[in-house]
Short mmCIF file of N, CA and C in Angstrom, two decimals:
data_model
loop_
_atom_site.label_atom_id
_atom_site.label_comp_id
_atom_site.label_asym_id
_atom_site.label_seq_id
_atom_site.Cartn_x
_atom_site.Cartn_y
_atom_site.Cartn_z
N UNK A 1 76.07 66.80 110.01
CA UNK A 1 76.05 67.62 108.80
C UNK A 1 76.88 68.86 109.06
N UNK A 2 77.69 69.39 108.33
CA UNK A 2 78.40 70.47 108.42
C UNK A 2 78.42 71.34 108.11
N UNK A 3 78.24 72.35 108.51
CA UNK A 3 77.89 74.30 107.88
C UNK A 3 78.93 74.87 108.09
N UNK A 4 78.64 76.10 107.65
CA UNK A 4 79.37 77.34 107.37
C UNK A 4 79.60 78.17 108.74
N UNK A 5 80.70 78.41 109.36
CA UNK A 5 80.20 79.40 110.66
C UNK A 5 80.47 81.03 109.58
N UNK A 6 78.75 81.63 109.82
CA UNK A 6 79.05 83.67 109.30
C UNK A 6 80.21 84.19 109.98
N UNK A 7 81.08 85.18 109.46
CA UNK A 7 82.03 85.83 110.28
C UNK A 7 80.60 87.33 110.79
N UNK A 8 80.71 87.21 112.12
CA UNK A 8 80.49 88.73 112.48
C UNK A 8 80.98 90.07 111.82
N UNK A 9 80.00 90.76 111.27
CA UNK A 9 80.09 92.04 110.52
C UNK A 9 79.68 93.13 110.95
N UNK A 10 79.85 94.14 111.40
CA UNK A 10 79.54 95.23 111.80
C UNK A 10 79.44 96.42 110.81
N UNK A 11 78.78 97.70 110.66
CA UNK A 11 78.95 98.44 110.32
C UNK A 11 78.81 99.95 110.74
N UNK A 12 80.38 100.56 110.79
CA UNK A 12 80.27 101.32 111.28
C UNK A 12 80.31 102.74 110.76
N UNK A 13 79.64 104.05 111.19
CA UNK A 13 80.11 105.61 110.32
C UNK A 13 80.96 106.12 110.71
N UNK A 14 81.78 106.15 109.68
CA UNK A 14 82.83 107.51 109.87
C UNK A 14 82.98 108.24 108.64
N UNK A 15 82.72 109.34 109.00
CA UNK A 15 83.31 110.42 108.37
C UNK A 15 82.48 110.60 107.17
N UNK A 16 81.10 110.39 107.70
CA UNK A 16 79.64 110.32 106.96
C UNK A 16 79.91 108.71 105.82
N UNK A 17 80.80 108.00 106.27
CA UNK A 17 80.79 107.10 105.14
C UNK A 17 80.40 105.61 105.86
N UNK A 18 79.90 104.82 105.06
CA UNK A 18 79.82 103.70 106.45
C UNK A 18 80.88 102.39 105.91
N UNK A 19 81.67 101.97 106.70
CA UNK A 19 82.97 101.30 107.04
C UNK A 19 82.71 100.19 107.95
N UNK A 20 82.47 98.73 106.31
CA UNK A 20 82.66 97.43 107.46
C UNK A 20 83.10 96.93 108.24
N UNK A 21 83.38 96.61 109.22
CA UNK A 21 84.21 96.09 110.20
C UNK A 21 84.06 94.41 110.42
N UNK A 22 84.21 93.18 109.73
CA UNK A 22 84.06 91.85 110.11
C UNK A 22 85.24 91.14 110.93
N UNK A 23 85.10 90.46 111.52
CA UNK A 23 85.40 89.51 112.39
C UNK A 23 86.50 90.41 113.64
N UNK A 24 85.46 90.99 113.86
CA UNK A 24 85.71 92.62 115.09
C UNK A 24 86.60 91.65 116.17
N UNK A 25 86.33 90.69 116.86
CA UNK A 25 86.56 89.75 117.85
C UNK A 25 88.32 89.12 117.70
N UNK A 26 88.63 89.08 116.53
CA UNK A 26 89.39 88.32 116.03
C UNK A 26 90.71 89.57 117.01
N UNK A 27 91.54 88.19 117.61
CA UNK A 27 92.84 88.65 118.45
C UNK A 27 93.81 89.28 117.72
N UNK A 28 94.44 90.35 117.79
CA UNK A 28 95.44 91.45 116.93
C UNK A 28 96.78 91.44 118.13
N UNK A 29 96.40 92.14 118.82
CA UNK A 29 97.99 91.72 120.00
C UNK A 29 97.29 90.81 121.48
N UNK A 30 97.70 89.29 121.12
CA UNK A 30 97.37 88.31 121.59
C UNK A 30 97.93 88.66 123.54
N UNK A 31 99.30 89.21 123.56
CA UNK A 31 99.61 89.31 124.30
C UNK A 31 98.49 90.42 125.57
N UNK A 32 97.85 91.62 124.96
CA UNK A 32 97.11 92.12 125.71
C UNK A 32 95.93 92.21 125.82
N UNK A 33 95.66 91.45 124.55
CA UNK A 33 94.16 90.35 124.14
C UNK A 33 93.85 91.67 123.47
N UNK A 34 94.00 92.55 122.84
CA UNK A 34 93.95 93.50 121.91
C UNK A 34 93.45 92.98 120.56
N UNK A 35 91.70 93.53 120.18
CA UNK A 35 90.79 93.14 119.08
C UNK A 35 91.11 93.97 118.01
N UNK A 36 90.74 93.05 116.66
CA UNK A 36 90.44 94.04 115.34
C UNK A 36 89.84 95.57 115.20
N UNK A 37 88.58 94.77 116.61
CA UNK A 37 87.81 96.33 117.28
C UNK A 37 87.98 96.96 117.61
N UNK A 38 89.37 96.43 118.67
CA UNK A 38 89.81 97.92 119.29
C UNK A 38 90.83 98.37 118.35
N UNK A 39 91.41 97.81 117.70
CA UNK A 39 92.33 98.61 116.63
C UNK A 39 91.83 99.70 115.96
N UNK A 40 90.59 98.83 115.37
CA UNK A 40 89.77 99.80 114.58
C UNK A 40 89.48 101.23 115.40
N UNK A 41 88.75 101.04 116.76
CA UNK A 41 88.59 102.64 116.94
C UNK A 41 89.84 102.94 117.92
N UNK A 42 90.39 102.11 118.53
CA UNK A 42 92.16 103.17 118.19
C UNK A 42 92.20 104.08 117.41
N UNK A 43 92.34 103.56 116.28
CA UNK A 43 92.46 104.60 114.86
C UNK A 43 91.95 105.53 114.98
N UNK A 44 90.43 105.31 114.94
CA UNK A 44 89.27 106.61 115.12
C UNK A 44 89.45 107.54 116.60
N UNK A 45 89.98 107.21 117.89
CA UNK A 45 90.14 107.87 118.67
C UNK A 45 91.41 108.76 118.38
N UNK A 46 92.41 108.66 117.51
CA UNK A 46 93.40 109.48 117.15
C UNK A 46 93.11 109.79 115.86
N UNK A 47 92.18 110.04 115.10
CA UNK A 47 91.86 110.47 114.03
C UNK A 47 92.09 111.86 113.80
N UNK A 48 92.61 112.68 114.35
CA UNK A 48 92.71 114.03 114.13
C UNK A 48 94.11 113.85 113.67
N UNK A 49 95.13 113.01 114.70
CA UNK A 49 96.51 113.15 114.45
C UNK A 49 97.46 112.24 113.16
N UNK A 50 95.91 111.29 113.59
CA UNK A 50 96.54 110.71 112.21
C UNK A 50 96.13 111.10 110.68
N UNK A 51 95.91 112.02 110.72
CA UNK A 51 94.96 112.52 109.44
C UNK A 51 96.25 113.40 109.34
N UNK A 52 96.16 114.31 110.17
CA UNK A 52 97.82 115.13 110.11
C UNK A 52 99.02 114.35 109.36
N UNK A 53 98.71 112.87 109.61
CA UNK A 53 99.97 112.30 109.02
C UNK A 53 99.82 111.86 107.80
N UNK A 54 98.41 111.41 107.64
CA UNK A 54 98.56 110.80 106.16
C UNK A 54 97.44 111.44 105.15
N UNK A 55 96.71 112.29 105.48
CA UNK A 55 96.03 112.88 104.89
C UNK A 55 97.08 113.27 103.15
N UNK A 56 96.04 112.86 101.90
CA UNK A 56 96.27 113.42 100.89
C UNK A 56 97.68 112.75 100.84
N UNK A 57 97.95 111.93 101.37
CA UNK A 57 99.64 111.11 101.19
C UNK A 57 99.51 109.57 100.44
N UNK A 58 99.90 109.29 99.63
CA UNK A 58 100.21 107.44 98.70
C UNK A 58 100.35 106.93 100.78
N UNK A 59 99.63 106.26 100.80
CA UNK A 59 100.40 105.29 102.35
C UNK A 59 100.50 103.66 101.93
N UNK A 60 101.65 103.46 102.05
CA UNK A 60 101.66 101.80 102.07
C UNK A 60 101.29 100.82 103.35
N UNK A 61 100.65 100.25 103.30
CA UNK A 61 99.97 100.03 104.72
C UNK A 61 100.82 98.39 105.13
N UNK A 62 101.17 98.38 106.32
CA UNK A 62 101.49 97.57 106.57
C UNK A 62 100.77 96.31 107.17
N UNK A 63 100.23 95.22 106.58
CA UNK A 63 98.96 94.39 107.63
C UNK A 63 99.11 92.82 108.20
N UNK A 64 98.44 92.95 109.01
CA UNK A 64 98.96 91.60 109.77
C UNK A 64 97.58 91.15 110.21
N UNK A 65 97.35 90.59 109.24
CA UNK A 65 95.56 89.61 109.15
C UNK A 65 95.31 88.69 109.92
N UNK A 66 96.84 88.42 110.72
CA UNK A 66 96.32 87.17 111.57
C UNK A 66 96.69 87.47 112.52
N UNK A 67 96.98 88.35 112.83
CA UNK A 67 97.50 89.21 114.00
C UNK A 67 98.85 89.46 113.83
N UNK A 68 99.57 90.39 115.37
CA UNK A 68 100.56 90.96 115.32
C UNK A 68 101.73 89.57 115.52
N UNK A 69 101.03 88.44 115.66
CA UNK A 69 102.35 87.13 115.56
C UNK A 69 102.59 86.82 114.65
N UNK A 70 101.55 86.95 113.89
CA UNK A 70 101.00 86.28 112.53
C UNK A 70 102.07 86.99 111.40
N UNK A 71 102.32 86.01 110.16
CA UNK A 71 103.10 87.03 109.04
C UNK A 71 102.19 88.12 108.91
N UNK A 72 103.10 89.08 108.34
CA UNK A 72 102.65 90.55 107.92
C UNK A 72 103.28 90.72 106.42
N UNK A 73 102.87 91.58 105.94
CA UNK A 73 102.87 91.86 104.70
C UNK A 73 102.71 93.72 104.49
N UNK A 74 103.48 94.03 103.74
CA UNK A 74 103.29 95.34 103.24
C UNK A 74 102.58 95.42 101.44
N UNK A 75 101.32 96.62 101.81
CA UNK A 75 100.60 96.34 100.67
C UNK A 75 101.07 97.62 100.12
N UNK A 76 101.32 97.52 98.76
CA UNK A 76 101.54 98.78 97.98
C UNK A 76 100.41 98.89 97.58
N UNK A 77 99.21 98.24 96.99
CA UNK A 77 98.60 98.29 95.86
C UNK A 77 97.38 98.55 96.95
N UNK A 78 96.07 99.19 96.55
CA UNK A 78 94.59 99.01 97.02
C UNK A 78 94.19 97.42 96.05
N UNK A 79 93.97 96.36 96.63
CA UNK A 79 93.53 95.59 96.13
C UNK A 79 92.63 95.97 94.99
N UNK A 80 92.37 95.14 93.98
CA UNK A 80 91.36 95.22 92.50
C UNK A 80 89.82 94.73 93.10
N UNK A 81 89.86 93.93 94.09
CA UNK A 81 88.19 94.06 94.43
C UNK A 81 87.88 94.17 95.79
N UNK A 82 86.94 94.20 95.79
CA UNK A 82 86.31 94.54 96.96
C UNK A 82 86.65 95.53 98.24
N UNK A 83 86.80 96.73 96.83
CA UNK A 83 87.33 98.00 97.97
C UNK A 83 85.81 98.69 97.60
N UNK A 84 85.55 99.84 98.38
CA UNK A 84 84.41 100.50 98.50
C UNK A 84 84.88 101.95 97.43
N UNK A 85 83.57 101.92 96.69
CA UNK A 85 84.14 103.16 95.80
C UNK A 85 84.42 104.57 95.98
N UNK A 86 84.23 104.83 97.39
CA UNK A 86 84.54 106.18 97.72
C UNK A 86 86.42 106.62 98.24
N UNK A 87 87.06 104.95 98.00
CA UNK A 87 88.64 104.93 98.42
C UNK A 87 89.34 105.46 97.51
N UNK A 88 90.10 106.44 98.11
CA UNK A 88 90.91 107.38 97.13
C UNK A 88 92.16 106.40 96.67
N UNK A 89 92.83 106.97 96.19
CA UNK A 89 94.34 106.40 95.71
C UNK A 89 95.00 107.51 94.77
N UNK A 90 96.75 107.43 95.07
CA UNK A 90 97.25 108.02 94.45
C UNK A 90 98.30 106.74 93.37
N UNK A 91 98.66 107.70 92.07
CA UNK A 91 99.27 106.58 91.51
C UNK A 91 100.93 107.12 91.35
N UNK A 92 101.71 106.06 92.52
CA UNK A 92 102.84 105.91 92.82
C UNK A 92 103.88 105.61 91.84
N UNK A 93 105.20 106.08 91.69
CA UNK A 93 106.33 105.08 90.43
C UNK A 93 107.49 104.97 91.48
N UNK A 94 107.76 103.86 91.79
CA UNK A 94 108.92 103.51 92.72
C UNK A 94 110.48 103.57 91.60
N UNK A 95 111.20 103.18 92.28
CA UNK A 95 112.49 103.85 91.60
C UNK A 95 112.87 103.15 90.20
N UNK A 96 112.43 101.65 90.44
CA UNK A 96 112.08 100.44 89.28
C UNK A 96 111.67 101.16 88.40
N UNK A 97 110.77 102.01 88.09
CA UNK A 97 110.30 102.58 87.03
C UNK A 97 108.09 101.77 87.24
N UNK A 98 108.53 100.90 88.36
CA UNK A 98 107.22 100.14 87.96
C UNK A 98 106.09 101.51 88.52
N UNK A 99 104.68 101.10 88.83
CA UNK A 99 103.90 102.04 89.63
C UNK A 99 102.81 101.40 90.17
N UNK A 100 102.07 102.00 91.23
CA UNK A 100 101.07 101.53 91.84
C UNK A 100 99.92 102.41 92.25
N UNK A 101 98.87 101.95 92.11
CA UNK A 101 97.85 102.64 92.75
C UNK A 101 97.80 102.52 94.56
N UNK A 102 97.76 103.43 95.25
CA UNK A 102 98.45 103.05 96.56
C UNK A 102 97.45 104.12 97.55
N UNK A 103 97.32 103.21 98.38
CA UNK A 103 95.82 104.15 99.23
C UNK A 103 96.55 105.14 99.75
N UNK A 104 95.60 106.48 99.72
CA UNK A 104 95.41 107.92 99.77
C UNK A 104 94.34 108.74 100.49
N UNK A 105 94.72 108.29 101.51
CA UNK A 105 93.63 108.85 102.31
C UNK A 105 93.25 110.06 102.18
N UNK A 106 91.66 110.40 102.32
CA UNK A 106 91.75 112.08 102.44
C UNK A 106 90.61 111.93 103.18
N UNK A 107 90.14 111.08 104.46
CA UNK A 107 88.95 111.36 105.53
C UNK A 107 89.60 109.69 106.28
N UNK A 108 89.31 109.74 108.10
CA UNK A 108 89.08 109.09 108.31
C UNK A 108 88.51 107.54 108.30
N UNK A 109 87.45 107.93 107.30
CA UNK A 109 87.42 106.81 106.60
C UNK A 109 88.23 105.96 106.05
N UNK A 110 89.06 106.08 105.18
CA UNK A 110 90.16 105.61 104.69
C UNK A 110 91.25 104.97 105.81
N UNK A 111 91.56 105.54 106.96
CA UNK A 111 92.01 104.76 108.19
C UNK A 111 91.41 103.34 108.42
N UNK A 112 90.10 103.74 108.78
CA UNK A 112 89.34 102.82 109.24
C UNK A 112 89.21 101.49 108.34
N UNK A 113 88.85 102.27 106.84
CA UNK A 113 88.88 100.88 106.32
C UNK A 113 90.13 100.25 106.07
N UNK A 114 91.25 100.81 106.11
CA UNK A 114 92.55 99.80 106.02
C UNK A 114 92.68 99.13 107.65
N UNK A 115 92.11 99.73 109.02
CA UNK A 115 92.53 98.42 110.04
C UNK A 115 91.67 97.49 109.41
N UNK A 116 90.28 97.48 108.78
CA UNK A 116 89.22 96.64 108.89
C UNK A 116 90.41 95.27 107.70
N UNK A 117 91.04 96.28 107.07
CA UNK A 117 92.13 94.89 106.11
C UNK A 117 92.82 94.51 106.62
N UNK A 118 93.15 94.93 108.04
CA UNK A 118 94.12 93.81 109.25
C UNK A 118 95.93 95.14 109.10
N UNK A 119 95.65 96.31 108.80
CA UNK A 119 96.50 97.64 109.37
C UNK A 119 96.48 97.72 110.01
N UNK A 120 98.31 97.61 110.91
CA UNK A 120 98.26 97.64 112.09
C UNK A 120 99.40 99.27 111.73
N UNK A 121 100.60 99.60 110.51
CA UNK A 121 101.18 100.33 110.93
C UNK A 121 100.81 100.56 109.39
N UNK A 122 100.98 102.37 108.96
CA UNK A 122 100.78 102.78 108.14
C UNK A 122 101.79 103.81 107.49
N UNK A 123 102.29 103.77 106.46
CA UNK A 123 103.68 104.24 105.87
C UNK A 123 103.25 105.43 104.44
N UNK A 124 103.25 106.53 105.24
CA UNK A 124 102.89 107.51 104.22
C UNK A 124 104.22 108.12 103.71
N UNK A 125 103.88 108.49 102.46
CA UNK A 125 105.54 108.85 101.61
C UNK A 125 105.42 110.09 102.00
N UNK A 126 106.99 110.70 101.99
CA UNK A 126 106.87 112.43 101.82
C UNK A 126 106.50 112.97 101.35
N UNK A 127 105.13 112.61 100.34
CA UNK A 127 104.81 113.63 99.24
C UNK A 127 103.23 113.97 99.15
N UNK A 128 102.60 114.52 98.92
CA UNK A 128 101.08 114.78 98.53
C UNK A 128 100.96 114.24 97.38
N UNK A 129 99.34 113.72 97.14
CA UNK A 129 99.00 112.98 95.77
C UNK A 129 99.28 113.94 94.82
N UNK A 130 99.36 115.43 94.94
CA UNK A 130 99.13 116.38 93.93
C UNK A 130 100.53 116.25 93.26
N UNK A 131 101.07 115.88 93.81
CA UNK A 131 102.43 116.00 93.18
C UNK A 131 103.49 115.46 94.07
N UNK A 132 103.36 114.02 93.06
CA UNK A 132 103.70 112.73 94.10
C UNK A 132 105.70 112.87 93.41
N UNK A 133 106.12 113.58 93.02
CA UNK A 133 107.68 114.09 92.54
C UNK A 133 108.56 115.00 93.20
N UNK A 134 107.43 115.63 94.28
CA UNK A 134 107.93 116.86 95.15
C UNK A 134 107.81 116.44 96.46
N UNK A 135 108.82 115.81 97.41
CA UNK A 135 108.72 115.60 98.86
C UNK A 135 108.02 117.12 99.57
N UNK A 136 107.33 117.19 100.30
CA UNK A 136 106.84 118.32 100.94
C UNK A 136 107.61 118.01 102.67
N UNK A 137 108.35 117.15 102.82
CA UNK A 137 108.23 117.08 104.96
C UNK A 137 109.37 116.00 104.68
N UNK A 138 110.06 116.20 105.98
CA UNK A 138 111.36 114.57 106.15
C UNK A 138 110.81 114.73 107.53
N UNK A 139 110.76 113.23 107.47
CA UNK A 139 110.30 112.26 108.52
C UNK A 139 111.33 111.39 109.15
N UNK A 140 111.41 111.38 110.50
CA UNK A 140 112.87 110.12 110.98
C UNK A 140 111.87 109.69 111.71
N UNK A 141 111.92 108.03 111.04
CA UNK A 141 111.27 107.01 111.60
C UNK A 141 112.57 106.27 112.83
N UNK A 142 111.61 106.43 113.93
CA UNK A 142 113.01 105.73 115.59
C UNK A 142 111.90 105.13 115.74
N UNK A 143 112.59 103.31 115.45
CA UNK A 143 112.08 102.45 115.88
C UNK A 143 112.67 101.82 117.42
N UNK A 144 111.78 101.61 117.64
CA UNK A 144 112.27 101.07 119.06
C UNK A 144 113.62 99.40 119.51
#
């Protein structure tokens, strides 16, 4: 007879908010056997610096759900369900004229729950939500 295997769920606090974490186990950089888990508090162990970066910023998150071999995908949008209602968003207009609601962090939290969506790199625009028309900072991205 055949069942269902549960994915492992965790839940964790940050930033007084509490932030699911499921299938914690699941391999992210295969090569150094690097977990969802440790991604996740990666994040949270640099949470000061990365808040510096994207705090109050539209970030397009870049994610790789099946790991770092695995396709990746860049998300503009906060998905329509099953986001938690305390996730901010700013609403973006790319040059198309189109627009997006596009996660906006303004606590730790908001980190955390985008690794828990399989964020491995995170792409904040030059601008603050307050006034997403006015670059505030230039950034040179040196990729390796």
């Amino acid at each position: 007879m055949g069942g269902t295997t549960k994915a492992t769920v965790t839940e964790v606090e940050v930033a007084g908010r509490t932030v699911r974490l499921s299938s914690p186990d699941r391999v992210i950089f295969p090569q150094r056997g690097f977990t969802k888990a440790d991604v996740f508090h990666y994040y949270l162990a640099v949470g000061d610096g990365i808040m510096r970066a994207l705090r109050d910023r539209p970030t397009t998150l870049q994610r790789f759900p099946e790991g770092i071999e695995g396709e990746a995908f860049f998300s503009k949008r906060v998905p329509a369900r099953g986001v938690p209602p305390w996730v901010s968003t700013a609403q973006i207009t790319f040059p198309s004229g189109r627009t997006a609601a596009e996660l906006c962090p303004t606590d730790l939290a908001h980190v955390a729950w985008a690794a828990q969506m399989g964020t491995v790199v995170f792409h904040p625009w030059p601008v603050r939500a307050a006034d997403t028309d006015s670059p505030d900072e230039l950034r040179v991205d040196l990729d390796p």
